Coordinates of C-alpha atoms and ligand atoms in Angstrom, one line a residue:
X1191 CA 48.5 -2.4 168.6
X1192 CA 45.9 -0.7 170.3
X1193 CA 46.0 3.8 169.9
X1194 CA 46.6 3.4 174.2
X1195 CA 49.6 1.0 174.2
X1196 CA 51.6 5.2 175.5
X1197 CA 54.6 6.4 172.3
X1198 CA 57.0 5.4 175.0
X1199 CA 56.5 1.8 174.4
X1200 CA 54.8 1.6 170.9
X1201 CA 58.0 0.6 169.1
X1202 CA 59.6 -2.4 171.9
X1203 CA 60.2 -4.7 169.6
X1204 CA 59.6 -8.4 172.8
X1205 CA 61.6 -11.3 173.3
X1206 CA 60.7 -13.2 170.6
X1207 CA 60.5 -17.4 173.0
X1208 CA 61.7 -20.2 171.9
X1209 CA 58.9 -21.3 169.6
X1210 CA 56.4 -24.2 171.1
X1211 CA 54.5 -25.6 168.9
X1212 CA 51.9 -28.2 169.1
X1213 CA 51.2 -29.2 165.5
X1214 CA 52.9 -32.9 166.3
X1215 CA 55.4 -34.4 168.3
X1216 CA 58.9 -32.3 168.7
X1217 CA 62.7 -33.8 169.8
X1218 CA 62.6 -30.4 171.8
X1219 CA 66.6 -29.3 171.6
X1220 CA 65.3 -26.1 170.8
X1221 CA 65.1 -23.5 174.1
X1222 CA 67.7 -25.4 176.4
X1223 CA 65.5 -27.0 178.6
X1224 CA 66.7 -30.6 180.5
X1225 CA 65.9 -34.0 178.8
X1226 CA 65.4 -35.3 182.5
X1227 CA 62.3 -35.2 184.5
X1228 CA 62.5 -33.8 188.2
X1229 CA 63.3 -35.9 191.2
X1230 CA 60.5 -37.5 192.7
X1231 CA 60.5 -35.1 196.3
X1232 CA 60.1 -32.5 193.6
X1233 CA 56.5 -33.5 192.6
X1234 CA 56.5 -34.6 195.7
X1235 CA 56.3 -31.3 197.5
X1236 CA 54.9 -30.4 194.0
X1237 CA 51.9 -32.4 195.3
X1238 CA 52.0 -31.1 198.6
X1239 CA 51.9 -27.4 198.6
X1240 CA 49.3 -28.1 195.8
X1241 CA 46.4 -28.4 198.2
X1242 CA 47.5 -25.2 200.6
X1243 CA 46.9 -23.2 197.1
X1244 CA 43.7 -20.6 198.9
X1245 CA 47.0 -19.3 201.3
X1246 CA 49.1 -16.3 199.2
X1247 CA 53.0 -18.0 198.9
X1248 CA 55.6 -17.3 201.7
X1249 CA 56.9 -14.0 200.1
X1250 CA 60.4 -14.4 201.4
X1251 CA 60.9 -18.2 200.3
X1252 CA 62.6 -18.8 203.2
X1253 CA 61.5 -22.9 201.9
X1254 CA 64.4 -22.7 198.8
X1255 CA 66.6 -19.1 199.7
X1256 CA 67.7 -21.8 202.9
X1257 CA 69.0 -24.4 200.4
X1258 CA 70.5 -22.3 198.1
X1259 CA 72.4 -20.3 200.9
X1260 CA 73.5 -24.1 201.8
X1261 CA 74.3 -25.2 198.4
X1262 CA 75.7 -22.2 197.6
X1263 CA 78.0 -21.3 201.6
X1264 CA 76.1 -18.0 201.1
X1265 CA 74.2 -15.5 204.0
X1266 CA 70.9 -16.5 203.2
X1267 CA 70.2 -12.3 203.2
X1268 CA 73.0 -12.9 200.2
X1269 CA 70.1 -14.5 198.1
X1270 CA 66.4 -13.8 196.1
X1271 CA 64.4 -15.3 194.2
X1272 CA 62.2 -15.0 191.3
X1273 CA 59.8 -16.1 188.5
X1274 CA 62.7 -17.4 186.6
X1275 CA 66.3 -15.3 185.5
X1276 CA 64.5 -13.2 183.1
X1277 CA 63.3 -11.7 186.3
X1278 CA 66.6 -11.0 188.5
X1279 CA 67.9 -9.2 185.7
X1280 CA 64.9 -7.3 185.0
X1281 CA 65.0 -6.2 189.0
X1282 CA 68.7 -6.1 188.3
X1283 CA 68.8 -3.7 185.4
X1284 CA 65.5 -1.5 186.8
X1285 CA 68.0 -0.9 190.1
X1286 CA 71.6 -0.2 188.8
X1287 CA 70.8 0.9 185.6
X1288 CA 70.1 3.8 183.9
X1289 CA 71.1 6.3 181.7
X1290 CA 74.0 7.8 183.8
X1291 CA 74.9 3.8 184.4
X1292 CA 74.3 3.5 180.7
X1293 CA 74.2 -1.0 180.0
X1294 CA 77.7 -2.3 178.2
X1295 CA 77.4 -6.1 176.3
X1296 CA 78.1 -8.1 173.6
X1297 CA 76.6 -8.3 170.4
X1298 CA 75.9 -11.7 170.3
X1299 CA 74.1 -12.7 173.4
X1300 CA 71.0 -13.4 175.5
X1301 CA 68.3 -11.5 173.5
X1302 CA 66.3 -10.6 176.3
X1303 CA 69.8 -7.9 177.4
X1304 CA 68.6 -4.8 175.0
X1305 CA 64.7 -5.8 175.3
X1306 CA 64.8 -4.9 179.2
X1307 CA 67.7 -1.7 178.8
X1308 CA 64.7 -0.5 175.8
X1309 CA 61.7 -1.7 178.4
X1310 CA 63.4 0.2 181.6
X1311 CA 64.4 3.1 179.3
X1312 CA 68.3 2.1 179.7
X1313 CA 71.1 3.3 177.0
X1314 CA 73.1 0.8 176.8
X1315 CA 76.3 -0.3 174.3
X1316 CA 77.1 -3.1 172.5
X1317 CA 79.9 -4.4 171.8
X1318 CA 81.5 -7.3 169.1
X1319 CA 82.6 -10.6 169.9
X1320 CA 85.3 -10.8 168.8
X1321 CA 85.7 -13.6 165.5
X1322 CA 86.2 -16.6 167.2
X1323 CA 83.3 -15.4 169.2
X1324 CA 85.5 -15.1 171.6
X1325 CA 84.4 -12.1 174.2
X1326 CA 87.5 -9.8 175.0
X1327 CA 87.5 -9.1 178.7
X1328 CA 90.0 -5.8 177.8
X1329 CA 86.8 -4.4 175.8
X1330 CA 85.2 -4.1 179.7
X1331 CA 88.1 -3.1 182.2
X1332 CA 87.6 0.2 183.5
X1333 CA 84.0 0.4 181.4
X1334 CA 82.9 2.4 184.1
X1335 CA 79.3 1.2 183.2
X1336 CA 76.7 -1.5 183.7
X1337 CA 78.0 -4.6 182.8
X1338 CA 76.1 -7.8 181.6
X1339 CA 77.5 -10.9 181.1
X1340 CA 75.8 -14.5 180.1
X1341 CA 79.2 -16.6 181.7
X1342 CA 79.0 -18.9 179.3
X1343 CA 78.0 -16.9 177.1
X1344 CA 74.0 -17.2 174.5
X1345 CA 73.8 -18.8 172.4
X1346 CA 78.3 -19.0 171.6
X1347 CA 78.2 -21.3 174.5
X1348 CA 81.2 -19.8 174.7
X1349 CA 83.2 -19.2 178.8
X1350 CA 85.4 -17.1 179.9
X1351 CA 87.4 -17.6 183.0
X1352 CA 86.7 -17.1 187.2
X1353 CA 89.9 -15.1 186.3
X1354 CA 88.8 -12.8 183.6
X1355 CA 85.7 -12.3 185.1
X1356 CA 87.2 -10.9 188.3
X1357 CA 89.7 -8.7 186.4
X1358 CA 86.4 -7.3 185.1
X1359 CA 84.6 -7.3 188.9
X1360 CA 87.9 -5.7 190.1
X1361 CA 88.5 -2.6 187.7
X1362 CA 84.7 -1.4 187.5
X1363 CA 84.3 -0.7 191.2
X1364 CA 81.7 1.9 190.5
X1365 CA 79.5 0.3 188.8
X1366 CA 77.7 -3.1 189.0
X1367 CA 78.5 -6.2 187.3
X1368 CA 76.2 -8.9 186.6
X1369 CA 77.3 -12.3 185.9
X1370 CA 74.1 -14.2 184.3
X1371 CA 74.8 -17.5 184.7
X1372 CA 72.6 -19.9 183.5
X1373 CA 74.8 -22.8 182.1
X1374 CA 77.1 -22.7 184.2
X1375 CA 76.5 -25.8 185.5
X1376 CA 77.3 -28.1 182.5
X1377 CA 81.9 -26.9 182.1
X1378 CA 81.7 -23.6 183.6
X1379 CA 83.1 -21.3 186.5
X1380 CA 81.7 -19.8 188.5
X1381 CA 81.3 -16.3 189.9
X1382 CA 79.8 -16.9 193.5
X1383 CA 83.1 -17.4 194.8
X1384 CA 83.8 -13.3 194.5
X1385 CA 80.3 -12.1 195.5
X1386 CA 82.2 -11.4 199.8
X1387 CA 84.7 -9.9 197.4
X1388 CA 83.1 -8.0 196.0
X1389 CA 80.3 -5.7 197.0
X1390 CA 79.2 -4.6 192.9
X1391 CA 78.7 -8.2 192.0
X1392 CA 75.6 -9.7 191.1
X1393 CA 75.6 -14.0 189.9
X1394 CA 72.1 -14.8 188.6
X1395 CA 71.1 -18.8 188.0
X1396 CA 67.9 -21.2 187.3
X1397 CA 66.8 -23.6 187.6
X1398 CA 65.5 -24.2 184.9
X1399 CA 68.1 -25.5 182.7
X1400 CA 70.4 -27.6 185.6
X1401 CA 67.6 -28.9 187.3
X1402 CA 64.6 -29.7 185.1
X1403 CA 62.5 -26.6 186.2
X1404 CA 62.0 -24.5 182.8
X1405 CA 57.6 -24.9 183.8
X1406 CA 58.5 -23.7 187.0
X1407 CA 60.2 -20.7 186.9
X1408 CA 62.5 -20.2 189.0
X1409 CA 65.9 -17.9 189.2
X1410 CA 68.1 -16.4 192.0
X1411 CA 70.7 -13.8 192.6
X1412 CA 73.2 -14.2 194.8
X1413 CA 75.1 -11.0 195.3
X1414 CA 76.4 -8.3 198.8
X1415 CA 73.8 -7.5 201.1
X1416 CA 72.7 -5.0 200.8
X1417 CA 72.1 -5.3 196.0
X1418 CA 70.4 -7.7 197.2
X1419 CA 67.7 -5.2 199.4
X1420 CA 68.2 -2.8 196.2
X1421 CA 66.3 -5.7 193.9
X1422 CA 63.8 -7.3 197.0
X1423 CA 62.7 -3.4 196.9
X1424 CA 62.4 -3.5 193.9
X1425 CA 60.3 -6.8 194.2
X1426 CA 58.2 -5.7 196.9
X1427 CA 57.6 -2.7 194.2
X1428 CA 56.2 -4.6 191.3
X1429 CA 55.6 -8.5 193.1
X1430 CA 56.2 -8.8 195.6
X1431 CA 54.2 -12.7 195.4
X1432 CA 56.5 -13.8 192.4
X1433 CA 57.6 -17.0 193.3
X1434 CA 54.2 -19.7 193.5
X1435 CA 55.0 -21.4 197.1
X1436 CA 54.9 -25.1 194.4
X1437 CA 57.6 -23.3 193.3
X1438 CA 59.3 -22.1 196.1
X1439 CA 58.9 -25.9 197.3
X1440 CA 60.2 -27.9 194.8
X1441 CA 62.5 -25.2 194.2
X1442 CA 63.9 -26.5 197.9
X1443 CA 63.2 -29.8 197.2
X1444 CA 65.2 -29.9 194.6
X1445 CA 68.6 -28.2 196.0
X1446 CA 67.6 -31.6 199.3
X1447 CA 67.9 -33.7 195.5
X1448 CA 70.8 -31.5 194.3
X1449 CA 73.5 -34.5 193.3
X1450 CA 70.8 -36.2 190.4
X1451 CA 70.7 -33.4 189.0
X1452 CA 74.9 -32.4 189.2
X1453 CA 74.4 -35.8 187.8
X1454 CA 72.2 -35.6 185.5
X1455 CA 74.6 -32.6 183.7
X1456 CA 78.1 -35.1 184.3
X1457 CA 75.3 -37.2 181.6
X1458 CA 74.5 -33.4 179.5
X1459 CA 78.4 -33.0 178.7
X1460 CA 79.4 -36.3 178.1
X1461 CA 77.1 -36.6 175.7
X1462 CA 77.3 -32.9 174.5
X1463 CA 81.2 -34.3 173.9
X1464 CA 79.2 -37.0 171.6
X1465 CA 77.0 -34.6 169.7
X1466 CA 79.9 -32.4 168.8
X1467 CA 82.3 -34.9 167.9
X1468 CA 80.1 -36.5 165.6
X1469 CA 78.9 -32.9 164.1
X1470 CA 82.4 -32.6 163.1
X1471 CA 82.2 -36.0 161.3
X1472 CA 80.0 -34.6 159.3
X1473 CA 81.8 -30.8 158.9
X1474 CA 80.5 -28.6 161.3
X1475 CA 82.5 -26.3 162.9
X1476 CA 80.5 -26.5 165.9
X1477 CA 82.4 -23.4 168.7
X1478 CA 83.8 -24.5 171.5
X1479 CA 80.7 -24.9 174.2
X1480 CA 80.3 -25.2 178.1
X1481 CA 76.3 -25.3 177.9
X1482 CA 74.0 -27.4 177.6
X1483 CA 74.0 -26.7 174.0
X1484 CA 76.9 -26.4 171.0
X1485 CA 76.3 -23.5 168.1
X1486 CA 77.2 -25.2 164.7
X1487 CA 77.9 -24.1 160.4
X1488 CA 78.5 -26.0 158.0
X1489 CA 78.7 -25.2 154.1
X1490 CA 77.5 -27.7 153.1
X1491 CA 74.6 -26.1 154.0
X1492 CA 72.8 -22.7 154.5
X1493 CA 71.5 -22.6 158.5
X1494 CA 67.6 -21.6 157.9
X1495 CA 67.3 -24.6 155.5
X1496 CA 68.8 -27.1 157.8
X1497 CA 66.2 -25.8 160.3
X1498 CA 64.0 -26.0 158.6
X1499 CA 64.7 -29.4 157.6
X1500 CA 65.6 -30.5 160.7
X1501 CA 61.3 -29.2 161.9
X1502 CA 60.3 -30.4 158.5
X1503 CA 61.9 -34.1 160.0
X1504 CA 60.4 -33.4 163.9
X1505 CA 64.0 -32.3 165.2
X1506 CA 63.7 -28.9 166.3
X1507 CA 66.7 -27.0 166.7
X1508 CA 67.0 -23.3 167.4
X1509 CA 67.2 -20.5 165.4
X1510 CA 68.6 -17.1 165.2
X1511 CA 68.2 -14.8 161.5
X1512 CA 70.6 -11.6 162.6
X1513 CA 73.2 -11.4 160.1
X1514 CA 76.1 -12.4 161.8
X1515 CA 75.0 -15.8 163.1
X1516 CA 73.0 -16.7 161.0
X1517 CA 74.3 -19.4 159.2
X1518 CA 75.3 -21.5 162.8
X1519 CA 71.7 -23.2 164.7
X1520 CA 71.5 -23.9 168.8
X1521 CA 71.2 -27.2 169.3
X1522 CA 70.1 -27.9 172.7
X1523 CA 71.6 -31.3 174.3
X1524 CA 69.7 -34.0 175.2
X1525 CA 69.4 -37.7 175.1
X1526 CA 71.9 -40.2 174.0
X1527 CA 68.9 -41.6 171.9
X1528 CA 67.5 -37.6 171.2
X1529 CA 71.0 -36.9 170.0
X1530 CA 71.4 -39.8 167.5
X1531 CA 68.2 -38.4 166.2
X1532 CA 69.8 -35.5 165.6
X1533 CA 72.6 -37.2 164.0
X1534 CA 71.8 -39.8 161.7
X1535 CA 68.2 -36.8 160.2
X1536 CA 71.0 -34.2 159.6
X1537 CA 73.4 -36.9 157.5
X1538 CA 70.2 -37.5 155.8
X1539 CA 69.2 -34.1 155.3
X1540 CA 73.1 -33.6 154.2
X1541 CA 73.0 -36.1 151.7
X1542 CA 69.4 -35.3 150.0
X1543 CA 70.7 -32.3 150.2
Ligands
LIG952 N1 69.9 -16.6 180.8 C1 70.4 -16.5 179.6 C2 71.5 -16.7 179.0 C3 69.5 -18.1 178.9 O1 69.7 -18.0 177.7 C4 68.0 -18.2 179.8 C5 67.3 -19.0 179.0 N2 66.4 -18.7 178.5 C6 67.6 -17.1 180.5 C7 68.9 -16.1 181.6 C8 67.0 -16.9 181.6 O2 65.1 -17.7 181.8 P1 64.9 -18.8 182.8 O3 63.8 -17.5 183.3 O4 64.6 -19.6 182.0 O5 65.9 -18.4 184.5

C-alpha cells in the first residue's frame, strides 16, 4: 500500500474474482461462465461496431435497452444497463443505502456485497442462513433496511419462490429491495413481473451467464422509472459511457437471438441434473440448485484438497475458505463432455484418497 492511500480505504478488502490461470488449458468450471459461444449475430454486431470505435458509445444505450424492454415486457424507462451487473449493484448501493438505510443480506451470499458496502461506507448486517443453507424469509419481513438478496443465491444455488420474494418486497415499503437475479434463467422465478406493482423493487440481471457474454461486461437493472432515474444520476456522475458500443450492439443482437440462449439454458439444466445424480452416486451432498452451478461436499475428502487435486489434473472449480462452507466446492455446469471429465477426475481422486 502506498503512503497516499486514504485512511478511509486502507482497510478495504477487495473482492477476489475467480482465478483465471494461464499456465495450462483447464476445464474451467470456476466462474459460472457459459460453455457456449455467443451466437453469430453477436460476433457480427461486435465486428461492425469495432469499425466505429473512434466515436463514443451511446450514453443511453438505446439499442440494448429497447431490446430488453421488448423481451422483459417493460417500458424502456424502467431499464438501465451497466458494465456488468456488479456495476448496477454498486450504483444501487450508492443511491439507496447509507447510515439511515443500512444494508442487510444473508451470511453466505455473493461476496461482492460486503465489499461494495465497505467501499461506500454503508453499515450492513449479515443474517445467517438456516442450517440447510436456505434463507429464512421471516428474517427480512419488515426488516426496515435496504435488502439485497441473490435469487438464486450464490454460491448455494438455492432459490426463493416469487411469492416469498413478494412478501419481502411488500413488507418493506420504505426501503429498496434489490433482487440479484444473475442466475435466474437456469430455473428460478424472476421478480421482473412485480416492478409495476412495487416502487421499492429493483431487479438486477446479467448477460454474463445465460447469454454467454461474461467478457463483454453487460448487466442491467429493471425497476420503477424513478428508481432508474436515480441510478442514472449516479451513472452520469461516475461514467456516462459505462457500456461500450460493441457491448451495446452485442447485447441487442443477443436478445434478438433469445431462443438460442434460452435453449442453451435448457441444456445446462439437463446437464445439471445429470451432474447432481453422478455426484450423489459418488457420495456427495449436493444442495438443490436452480443456477448454472452446484455446491457440493463429500465427507470422504476435504473440500480444499478436492479443489487442489482437481486443479492439478486440469479441472478448475471454485473453493471458498469461509469456515461454514470450506468443505464445499462450487462447480459450474458446462457441456456434457466437461461434466463427464469432471466426474471421471473426481472418481479417480476419491479412489486415490
Ligand atoms: N451477482 C451474482 C450473484 C454473481 O455471482 C455475479 C458474478 N460473479 C454477479 C452478480 C456479477 O456478474 P457480472 O458483473 O458479470 O454481471
